[in-house]
Amino acid sequence: DFESQFRQWVAALPQGRSVLVADIREVADSNTALDYAKIYHNLTEVYLGMNDLGLAEGSLQKADRFLAKLLADPASVGQAEKYQQAYGNWLWATWSQAKGRYAEAVSYCDAAMA
């Protein structure tokens, strides 16, 4: 059920990343709220990986801003999910390639979230 799925997601967040959980929880439609949760979790994971490489200053704040946009415009959830999946897959697929490709990934992400 939604409650147990939501609790699992919150428990899986990196320490201190519950900043927008209350906002997500207030979304009336539980399926939509869970979509938000998954999108935010995945974006956070991607950005943490980028931070580990020293490639994304303020990356978690970018994930926060992106989720805030989703909360303000529920109609954008489907598009956002496709975007984060495509971006995450692209980033991780280039993990073993030259660092120049990561700079390209960061630029692409910044432009998409502007």
Coordinates of C-alpha atoms in Angstrom, one line a residue:
D1 CA 0.0 0.0 0.0
F2 CA 1.0 3.6 -0.3
E3 CA 1.8 4.2 3.3
S4 CA 4.3 1.4 3.5
Q5 CA 5.9 2.3 0.2
F6 CA 6.2 5.9 1.2
R7 CA 7.8 4.9 4.5
Q8 CA 10.3 2.6 2.7
W9 CA 11.2 5.5 0.4
V10 CA 11.7 7.9 3.3
A11 CA 13.9 5.4 5.1
A12 CA 16.0 4.9 2.0
L13 CA 16.8 8.7 1.6
P14 CA 20.4 9.7 2.4
Q15 CA 20.7 11.2 5.9
G16 CA 19.2 14.7 6.2
R17 CA 17.3 14.5 2.9
S18 CA 13.8 14.5 4.3
V19 CA 13.4 18.3 3.7
L20 CA 10.5 17.9 1.2
V21 CA 8.9 14.7 2.5
A22 CA 6.2 16.7 4.2
D23 CA 5.4 18.5 1.0
I24 CA 5.2 15.3 -0.9
R25 CA 3.0 13.7 1.7
E26 CA 0.4 16.5 1.3
V27 CA -0.2 15.5 -2.3
A28 CA -3.8 14.3 -2.3
D29 CA -3.4 11.5 -4.8
S30 CA -1.3 8.7 -3.3
N31 CA -0.1 7.5 -6.7
T32 CA 1.1 10.9 -7.7
A33 CA 2.8 11.4 -4.3
L34 CA 4.6 8.1 -4.8
D35 CA 5.7 9.2 -8.3
Y36 CA 7.1 12.4 -6.7
A37 CA 8.9 10.4 -4.1
K38 CA 10.5 8.0 -6.7
I39 CA 11.6 10.9 -9.0
Y40 CA 13.1 12.8 -6.1
H41 CA 14.9 9.7 -4.7
N42 CA 16.3 8.9 -8.1
L43 CA 17.5 12.5 -8.8
T44 CA 19.1 12.6 -5.4
E45 CA 21.0 9.4 -6.1
V46 CA 22.2 10.7 -9.4
Y47 CA 23.3 14.0 -7.9
L48 CA 25.1 12.3 -4.9
G49 CA 27.1 10.3 -7.5
M50 CA 28.0 13.5 -9.3
N51 CA 29.0 15.1 -6.0
D52 CA 31.3 12.1 -5.3
L53 CA 33.1 13.0 -8.5
G54 CA 33.3 16.7 -7.6
L55 CA 31.1 17.5 -10.6
A56 CA 28.0 19.2 -9.2
E57 CA 28.2 21.9 -6.6
G58 CA 24.9 22.4 -4.9
S59 CA 23.5 19.3 -6.6
L60 CA 21.1 18.4 -3.9
Q61 CA 19.7 21.9 -3.9
K62 CA 19.0 21.4 -7.6
A63 CA 17.1 18.2 -6.9
D64 CA 15.1 20.1 -4.3
R65 CA 14.3 22.9 -6.8
F66 CA 13.2 20.3 -9.4
L67 CA 10.9 18.6 -7.0
A68 CA 9.4 22.0 -5.9
K69 CA 8.6 22.6 -9.6
L70 CA 6.8 19.2 -9.7
L71 CA 4.8 20.0 -6.6
A72 CA 3.7 23.2 -8.2
D73 CA 2.7 21.6 -11.5
P74 CA 1.4 18.0 -11.1
A75 CA 0.8 17.7 -14.8
S76 CA 4.6 17.6 -15.4
V77 CA 5.1 14.4 -13.4
G78 CA 5.1 12.1 -16.4
Q79 CA 7.6 14.3 -18.3
A80 CA 9.8 14.6 -15.3
E81 CA 9.9 10.9 -14.7
K82 CA 11.0 10.3 -18.3
Y83 CA 13.6 13.0 -18.0
Q84 CA 15.2 11.8 -14.8
Q85 CA 15.3 8.2 -16.0
A86 CA 16.9 9.1 -19.3
Y87 CA 19.4 11.4 -17.6
G88 CA 20.2 9.0 -14.9
N89 CA 20.7 6.2 -17.4
W90 CA 22.9 8.4 -19.6
L91 CA 25.0 9.5 -16.7
W92 CA 25.6 6.1 -15.3
A93 CA 26.2 4.5 -18.7
T94 CA 29.1 6.9 -19.2
W95 CA 30.6 6.2 -15.8
S96 CA 33.7 4.5 -17.2
Q97 CA 34.4 7.0 -19.9
A98 CA 36.5 10.1 -19.9
K99 CA 35.6 12.9 -17.4
G100 CA 35.0 15.3 -20.2
R101 CA 31.7 13.4 -20.9
Y102 CA 30.6 14.1 -17.3
A103 CA 31.0 17.8 -17.8
E104 CA 28.8 17.5 -20.8
A105 CA 26.2 15.6 -18.6
V106 CA 26.3 18.3 -16.0
S107 CA 25.7 21.0 -18.6
Y108 CA 22.8 19.0 -20.1
C109 CA 21.2 18.5 -16.7
D110 CA 21.6 22.2 -15.7
A111 CA 20.0 23.3 -18.9
A112 CA 17.1 20.9 -18.5
M113 CA 16.4 22.1 -15.0
A114 CA 16.8 25.8 -15.6

